[in-house]
Short mmCIF file of C-alpha atoms in Angstrom, two decimals:
data_model
loop_
_atom_site.label_atom_id
_atom_site.label_comp_id
_atom_site.label_asym_id
_atom_site.label_seq_id
_atom_site.Cartn_x
_atom_site.Cartn_y
_atom_site.Cartn_z
CA MET A 584 2.56 18.67 -13.11
CA VAL A 585 5.41 20.25 -10.89
CA ARG A 586 3.93 23.40 -9.30
CA ARG A 587 6.36 26.05 -8.07
CA GLY A 588 6.21 29.49 -7.26
CA PRO A 589 3.13 31.43 -5.51
CA LEU A 590 0.05 29.54 -4.43
CA ARG A 591 -2.79 30.16 -6.98
CA ALA A 592 -6.40 29.63 -6.81
CA GLY A 593 -7.59 26.34 -7.91
CA GLU A 594 -4.81 24.43 -6.24
CA LYS A 595 -4.90 22.50 -3.20
CA VAL A 596 -2.91 23.20 0.10
CA GLN A 597 -2.38 21.42 3.48
CA LEU A 598 -2.79 23.21 6.59
CA THR A 599 -0.96 21.70 9.33
CA ASP A 600 -1.38 23.09 13.17
CA ARG A 601 1.42 22.64 16.06
CA LYS A 602 -0.10 19.20 16.87
CA GLY A 603 0.01 17.83 13.89
CA LYS A 604 -3.50 17.84 12.80
CA LYS A 605 -3.85 18.55 8.99
CA ILE A 606 -6.52 20.00 6.85
CA THR A 607 -6.53 19.98 3.07
CA VAL A 608 -8.60 22.86 1.12
CA GLN A 609 -8.73 24.00 -2.42
CA LEU A 610 -8.03 27.62 -2.51
CA MET A 611 -10.43 29.83 -4.21
CA ALA A 612 -10.69 33.59 -4.29
CA GLY A 613 -13.00 35.24 -1.73
CA GLU A 614 -13.69 31.95 0.02
CA GLU A 615 -13.01 30.95 3.79
CA THR A 616 -12.53 27.76 5.51
CA GLN A 617 -14.24 27.17 8.88
CA THR A 618 -11.67 25.15 11.20
CA GLU A 619 -12.32 24.01 14.68
CA ARG A 620 -10.24 27.23 15.95
CA GLY A 621 -11.60 29.72 13.84
CA VAL A 622 -11.69 30.98 10.14
CA ILE A 623 -9.21 30.82 7.23
CA ARG A 624 -9.34 33.56 4.57
CA HIS A 625 -8.21 31.78 1.19
CA ASP A 626 -7.10 35.27 0.11
CA ASP A 627 -4.70 35.53 2.99
CA ILE A 628 -2.97 32.42 1.25
CA ILE A 629 -3.53 32.82 -2.65
CA GLY A 630 -0.47 34.53 -4.20
CA GLY A 631 2.09 34.01 -1.19
CA PRO A 632 4.53 31.17 -0.85
CA GLU A 633 4.79 27.77 0.62
CA GLY A 634 6.07 27.44 4.12
CA VAL A 635 4.30 30.52 5.87
CA VAL A 636 1.85 30.45 8.72
CA VAL A 637 -1.41 31.79 8.84
CA VAL A 638 -3.70 32.72 11.86
CA THR A 639 -7.30 31.98 11.96
CA LEU A 640 -10.23 34.52 12.72
CA THR A 641 -13.51 34.34 14.14
CA SER A 642 -16.45 35.43 11.66
CA GLU A 643 -16.50 38.68 13.08
CA GLY A 644 -12.69 38.81 13.76
CA SER A 645 -10.72 40.70 11.20
CA MET A 646 -7.15 40.09 9.88
CA GLU A 647 -5.87 43.47 11.37
CA SER A 648 -7.02 42.18 15.09
CA ALA A 649 -5.17 38.83 14.61
CA ALA A 650 -2.50 40.37 13.19
CA GLU A 651 -2.18 42.47 16.23
CA ALA A 652 -2.51 39.44 18.73
CA TYR A 653 0.13 37.79 16.82
CA ARG A 654 2.70 40.70 17.29
CA HIS A 655 1.68 40.86 21.08
CA ASN A 656 2.42 37.33 21.86
CA PRO A 657 4.01 35.76 18.70
CA ARG A 658 4.95 32.57 20.59
CA LYS A 659 1.33 31.91 21.74
CA PRO A 660 -1.22 34.01 19.98
CA TRP A 661 -4.07 32.00 20.82
CA LYS A 662 -3.64 33.13 24.79
CA ASN A 663 -4.98 36.40 24.27
CA THR A 664 -6.76 35.83 21.17
CA ARG A 665 -9.09 32.96 21.91
CA LYS A 666 -12.35 35.19 20.87
CA ILE A 667 -11.01 35.84 17.61
CA GLY A 668 -9.43 32.60 16.72
CA GLY A 669 -5.72 33.44 16.56
CA TRP A 670 -4.61 29.24 15.87
CA GLN A 671 -1.75 28.73 13.54
CA TYR A 672 -1.35 26.86 10.67
CA THR A 673 1.41 25.92 8.54
CA VAL A 674 1.09 26.09 4.70
CA MET A 675 2.32 23.60 2.00
CA ARG A 676 1.34 22.13 -0.96
CA PRO A 677 0.32 18.57 -0.30
CA ARG A 678 2.34 15.62 -1.11
CA LEU A 679 0.92 13.15 -3.41
CA GLN A 680 0.40 10.79 -0.32
CA ASP A 681 -1.30 13.52 1.48
CA PHE A 682 -3.57 14.22 -1.35
CA ILE A 683 -4.48 10.92 -1.70
CA LEU A 684 -5.42 10.53 1.99
CA SER A 685 -7.58 13.70 1.95
CA MET A 686 -9.25 13.21 -1.52
CA PRO A 687 -12.87 12.59 -1.90
CA ARG A 688 -13.29 8.70 -2.29
CA GLY A 689 -15.86 6.14 -2.73
CA ALA A 690 -14.13 2.87 -2.68
CA GLN A 691 -11.31 2.06 -0.02
CA ILE A 692 -7.94 3.28 -1.29
CA MET A 693 -4.50 1.51 -1.07
CA TYR A 694 -2.20 2.71 1.50
CA PRO A 695 0.86 4.81 0.44
CA LYS A 696 3.10 1.77 1.75
CA ASP A 697 1.48 -0.52 -0.77
CA ILE A 698 1.41 1.59 -3.59
CA ALA A 699 5.44 2.52 -3.22
CA GLN A 700 6.04 -1.28 -3.25
CA VAL A 701 3.83 -1.84 -6.59
CA ILE A 702 5.65 0.91 -8.08
CA GLU A 703 9.32 -0.84 -7.18
CA ALA A 704 7.91 -4.16 -7.62
CA CYS A 705 6.33 -3.92 -10.97
CA ASP A 706 9.15 -1.89 -12.22
CA ILE A 707 6.90 1.11 -13.33
CA ARG A 708 8.88 3.77 -15.00
CA ARG A 709 8.53 6.74 -17.39
CA GLY A 710 7.33 6.02 -20.89
CA MET A 711 5.84 2.77 -20.28
CA ARG A 712 2.56 1.45 -21.22
CA VAL A 713 0.68 0.03 -18.30
CA LEU A 714 -2.85 -1.55 -17.98
CA GLU A 715 -4.67 -0.99 -14.55
CA SER A 716 -7.73 -2.92 -13.54
CA GLY A 717 -9.79 -1.60 -10.84
CA GLY A 718 -9.74 2.17 -10.70
CA GLY A 719 -11.63 2.91 -7.50
CA SER A 720 -11.09 6.41 -6.13
CA GLY A 721 -7.79 6.66 -8.16
CA ALA A 722 -4.95 6.57 -5.45
CA MET A 723 -2.92 3.90 -7.65
CA GLY A 724 -3.94 5.64 -10.67
CA LEU A 725 -2.34 8.98 -9.48
CA HIS A 726 0.96 7.23 -8.91
CA LEU A 727 0.72 5.30 -12.30
CA LEU A 728 0.39 8.60 -14.02
CA ASP A 729 2.77 10.21 -12.46
CA ALA A 730 4.90 7.35 -12.63
CA VAL A 731 4.78 7.00 -16.55
CA GLY A 732 4.70 10.65 -17.10
CA GLU A 733 3.20 12.40 -20.25
CA ASP A 734 5.56 10.03 -22.61
CA GLY A 735 3.94 6.96 -21.26
CA GLU A 736 0.43 5.67 -21.41
CA LEU A 737 -2.03 4.64 -18.79
CA THR A 738 -5.00 2.30 -19.38
CA THR A 739 -7.38 1.84 -16.44
CA ILE A 740 -10.49 -0.69 -16.52
CA GLU A 741 -13.10 0.01 -13.76
CA MET A 742 -16.36 -1.83 -13.63
CA ARG A 743 -18.63 0.58 -11.75
CA PRO A 744 -19.22 4.25 -13.58
CA GLU A 745 -19.52 6.01 -10.37
CA PHE A 746 -16.19 4.86 -9.37
CA ALA A 747 -14.75 5.91 -12.40
CA LYS A 748 -16.38 9.56 -12.23
CA VAL A 749 -14.48 9.68 -8.69
CA CYS A 750 -11.51 8.71 -9.96
CA GLU A 751 -11.32 10.75 -13.05
CA ALA A 752 -12.31 13.98 -10.88
CA ASN A 753 -9.43 13.28 -8.24
CA ALA A 754 -7.26 12.73 -11.30
CA THR A 755 -8.25 16.15 -12.92
CA VAL A 756 -8.03 17.97 -9.50
CA TYR A 757 -4.67 16.55 -8.64
CA PHE A 758 -2.86 17.52 -12.30
CA GLY A 759 -5.24 20.72 -13.04
CA GLU A 760 -6.62 19.06 -15.87
CA ARG A 761 -7.52 15.62 -17.13
CA PRO A 762 -4.26 13.82 -18.36
CA ALA A 763 -3.97 13.44 -21.93
CA TRP A 764 -1.92 9.92 -21.60
CA TRP A 765 -4.75 8.30 -19.39
CA ASN A 766 -7.27 5.82 -21.25
CA LEU A 767 -10.33 5.22 -18.73
CA LEU A 768 -12.58 2.49 -19.92
CA VAL A 769 -15.81 1.53 -18.06
CA GLY A 770 -16.85 -2.05 -18.11
CA ASP A 771 -15.43 -5.49 -16.87
CA PHE A 772 -12.10 -6.44 -17.42
CA ASP A 773 -12.74 -9.46 -19.79
CA SER A 774 -14.81 -7.63 -22.36
CA LYS A 775 -12.79 -4.14 -22.33
CA SER A 776 -9.16 -6.24 -22.60
CA HIS A 777 -10.59 -8.12 -25.64
CA GLU A 778 -10.67 -4.71 -27.36
CA LEU A 779 -7.14 -4.01 -26.52
CA PRO A 780 -4.14 -5.03 -28.88
CA GLU A 781 -2.25 -8.14 -27.97
CA HIS A 782 1.25 -8.08 -26.50
CA TYR A 783 0.63 -3.97 -26.27
CA PHE A 784 1.50 -3.23 -22.67
CA ASP A 785 4.69 -3.35 -20.76
CA ARG A 786 3.17 -3.73 -17.07
CA ILE A 787 -0.23 -4.96 -15.45
CA PHE A 788 -1.51 -4.28 -12.09
CA LEU A 789 -4.45 -6.15 -11.13
CA ASP A 790 -6.69 -4.87 -8.11
CA MET A 791 -9.81 -7.10 -7.77
CA LEU A 792 -11.60 -10.02 -5.92
CA ASP A 793 -10.62 -12.82 -8.27
CA PRO A 794 -7.43 -11.82 -10.36
CA TRP A 795 -6.48 -15.57 -11.09
CA ASN A 796 -9.62 -15.44 -13.41
CA ARG A 797 -8.07 -12.56 -15.33
CA LEU A 798 -4.73 -14.17 -15.91
CA GLU A 799 -5.42 -15.33 -19.09
CA ASN A 800 -6.54 -12.37 -20.74
CA ALA A 801 -3.76 -10.34 -18.94
CA TRP A 802 -1.34 -12.63 -20.54
CA ARG A 803 -2.91 -11.94 -24.01
CA VAL A 804 -2.07 -8.19 -23.71
CA ILE A 805 1.18 -8.18 -22.02
CA ALA A 806 4.15 -8.28 -24.07
CA PRO A 807 6.74 -10.88 -23.69
CA GLY A 808 9.00 -10.26 -20.40
CA GLY A 809 6.25 -7.71 -19.24
CA VAL A 810 5.70 -7.65 -15.32
CA ILE A 811 2.46 -8.29 -13.67
CA THR A 812 1.63 -7.31 -10.09
CA CYS A 813 -1.64 -8.51 -8.35
CA TYR A 814 -2.96 -6.89 -5.14
CA VAL A 815 -5.04 -8.99 -2.86
CA THR A 816 -6.04 -9.02 1.12
CA THR A 817 -6.63 -12.45 2.17
CA THR A 818 -4.39 -15.70 2.25
CA THR A 819 -7.07 -17.72 0.27
CA GLN A 820 -6.80 -15.35 -2.52
CA LEU A 821 -3.03 -15.22 -2.46
CA SER A 822 -2.98 -18.99 -2.88
CA ARG A 823 -5.21 -19.15 -5.67
CA VAL A 824 -3.21 -16.25 -7.66
CA ALA A 825 -0.06 -17.92 -7.15
CA GLU A 826 -1.27 -21.47 -8.12
CA ALA A 827 -2.86 -20.01 -10.96
CA MET A 828 0.28 -18.62 -12.12
CA ARG A 829 2.09 -21.94 -11.98
CA ASP A 830 -0.51 -24.20 -13.68
CA SER A 831 -0.94 -21.84 -16.62
CA GLY A 832 3.04 -22.18 -17.46
CA GLN A 833 2.59 -18.46 -18.84
CA TRP A 834 4.18 -16.99 -15.76
CA THR A 835 7.50 -16.95 -14.02
CA GLU A 836 7.43 -18.19 -10.45
CA PRO A 837 5.51 -15.75 -8.27
CA GLU A 838 7.21 -13.74 -5.72
CA ILE A 839 4.95 -12.82 -2.83
CA SER A 840 5.26 -10.14 -0.10
CA GLU A 841 3.52 -7.40 2.14
CA THR A 842 4.79 -4.48 3.88
CA LEU A 843 4.21 -3.36 7.29
CA GLU A 844 4.64 0.15 8.34
CA ARG A 845 5.59 1.19 12.02
CA GLY A 846 6.34 4.73 12.59
CA TRP A 847 8.75 6.27 15.50
CA LYS A 848 8.70 8.96 18.09
CA ALA A 849 12.05 10.86 18.44
CA GLN A 850 11.71 13.40 21.04
CA GLY A 851 14.90 14.30 23.19
CA LEU A 852 15.68 10.83 24.98
CA ALA A 853 12.03 9.60 24.46
CA VAL A 854 12.95 7.33 21.41
CA ARG A 855 10.43 4.59 20.76
CA PRO A 856 8.09 3.07 18.17
CA ASN A 857 4.70 4.53 18.23
CA HIS A 858 1.95 2.57 20.13
CA GLU A 859 0.20 2.51 16.64
CA MET A 860 1.26 0.86 13.36
CA ILE A 861 -0.19 0.02 9.85
CA GLY A 862 -0.04 -3.65 9.76
CA HIS A 863 -1.29 -5.89 7.12
CA THR A 864 -3.52 -4.48 4.49
CA GLY A 865 -2.49 -6.52 1.42
CA PHE A 866 -0.19 -9.34 -0.62
CA LEU A 867 1.38 -8.27 -3.54
CA ILE A 868 1.96 -11.48 -5.94
CA THR A 869 4.45 -10.27 -8.79
CA ALA A 870 5.29 -12.41 -11.62
CA ARG A 871 6.69 -12.04 -15.45
CA ALA A 872 5.07 -13.05 -18.67
CA MET A 873 6.60 -15.97 -20.78
CA ALA A 874 6.94 -15.57 -24.74
CA PRO A 875 4.16 -17.72 -26.79
CA GLY A 876 4.65 -21.37 -26.77
CA VAL A 877 7.17 -21.23 -24.08
CA GLU A 878 6.57 -22.96 -20.89
CA ALA A 879 8.08 -21.05 -17.63
CA LEU A 880 10.59 -22.92 -15.33
CA HIS A 881 9.03 -23.84 -11.65
CA LYS A 882 10.90 -25.32 -9.17
CA ARG A 883 10.42 -29.31 -8.83
CA GLN A 884 8.54 -30.79 -6.06
CA ARG A 885 10.27 -33.16 -3.85
CA ALA A 886 8.98 -36.69 -4.26
CA THR A 887 8.40 -37.10 -0.66
CA LYS A 888 6.82 -33.52 -0.07
CA ASP A 889 3.22 -33.29 -0.58
CA THR A 890 1.59 -29.71 0.36
CA TYR A 891 -1.52 -30.11 -1.77
CA SER A 892 -3.41 -33.12 -0.51
CA ASP A 893 -5.72 -32.54 2.61
CA ILE A 894 -5.11 -34.95 5.54
CA ASP A 895 -8.60 -35.26 6.14
CA GLU A 896 -9.47 -36.52 2.65
CA LEU A 897 -7.20 -39.30 2.68
CA THR A 898 -7.97 -42.77 3.18
CA PRO A 899 -6.38 -44.50 6.42
CA GLU A 900 -3.90 -46.49 4.32
CA GLN A 901 -2.85 -43.23 2.58
CA GLN A 902 -2.73 -41.33 6.15
CA GLN A 903 -0.49 -44.09 7.25
CA ALA A 904 1.57 -43.52 4.08
CA ARG A 905 1.84 -39.92 4.83
CA LEU A 906 3.15 -40.47 8.29
CA GLU A 907 5.94 -42.73 7.04
CA GLU A 908 6.86 -40.18 4.77
CA LEU A 909 7.19 -37.70 7.37
CA GLU A 910 9.33 -40.19 9.05
CA LEU A 911 11.78 -40.62 6.41
CA ARG A 912 12.34 -36.72 6.66
CA ASP A 913 13.01 -36.98 10.48
CA ILE A 914 16.64 -36.58 11.74
CA SER A 915 19.42 -39.39 11.07
CA ASP A 916 20.12 -42.04 13.60
CA ARG A 917 23.39 -40.34 14.57
CA LYS A 918 21.97 -37.08 15.35
CA LEU A 919 19.26 -38.83 17.19
CA ARG A 920 21.83 -40.71 19.51
CA LYS A 921 23.26 -37.45 19.96
CA VAL A 922 20.10 -35.91 21.05
CA LEU A 923 19.20 -38.67 23.42
CA LYS A 924 22.68 -38.71 24.84
CA ASP A 925 22.45 -34.94 25.50
CA LEU A 926 18.98 -35.13 27.21
CA ASP A 927 19.94 -38.07 29.22
CA THR A 928 22.76 -35.74 30.46
CA GLN A 929 20.35 -32.90 31.33
CA VAL A 930 18.06 -35.43 33.05
CA GLU A 931 20.86 -36.84 35.15
CA ASN A 932 21.96 -33.46 36.12
CA ILE A 933 18.26 -32.83 37.37
CA SER A 934 18.52 -35.65 39.63
CA LYS A 935 21.71 -34.88 40.84
CA SER A 936 20.59 -31.37 41.85
CA ALA A 937 17.74 -32.58 43.50
CA GLU A 938 19.88 -34.67 45.79
CA GLY A 939 21.97 -31.73 46.50
CA ASN A 940 19.03 -29.42 46.97
CA GLY A 941 17.81 -32.01 49.50
CA ASN A 942 20.77 -31.50 51.90
CA LEU A 943 19.97 -27.59 52.22
CA PRO A 944 18.07 -26.30 54.97
CA GLN A 945 14.50 -25.51 53.60
#
């Protein structure tokens, strides 16, 4: 839902001061928001446009006294009006990522950088039927609802009823009403997915602890050629999902990625990366569904390359054979002779340099 025009009661606004500190509030007629720098009256914002500056008051202060202080010193009104607030905030409607980072939540939310990659990697577009497992606080769901639009359909399966309530409430606040194109199911993925029609969904997104155990049911409800993306946080989860996809033969070779985000400072000649960055948050594993009865094509393993056997679990004879295999993959005799010749020359140069340095005064 796109909001334009004057700010209305019931919608949220983001207040940002000159230091970049942000406050997100829901506008209500007759209400006030207490900040560290004074009080902001909602009635002073409701009915006005975005992009204006509001000035804080104290509980005893008045809008007239704050306005007078602002006219007296418009560049730094707080200098003469500390006792009545006088701190400035820019008023804007929040972006979706601003809304998500400030919304009430119970479960940990996905970062915007990961959400953006899911929308791109999973190729989620308007009009699609999307299945989401793990609603959490609704961060991913809001983006999915926005991406598929009213022409599409989002089905979310959330195991915990309390998280489902949080997810539903956040979506209602963001869109101004509960999205009619959203089907929220409460329960475990296996039982709820069995109630869904076969090969119905265009896209599936799994955000759970063990997505490798859900792949069979996911394949049953996804259309051939559909895209699945799994979000996990550890390398052990990553490995199990990828191997389960390969072993099933129902999914194409998984594509694996993670995104690191680093902000920059650009102020005059001070142009440098910020000291803090958003590093690892999670891995994305993306694959496509094969048609029923068709085995997926995967890259063949080299006969001399074993990446699955643990060396500590092998017998001494098997370990020796493994070492011999590694030797087979070593450099060629010709290259080895070249390397040794190069190193012999470097060693001789050290000796010559040492002899020459011996003639130099210490």
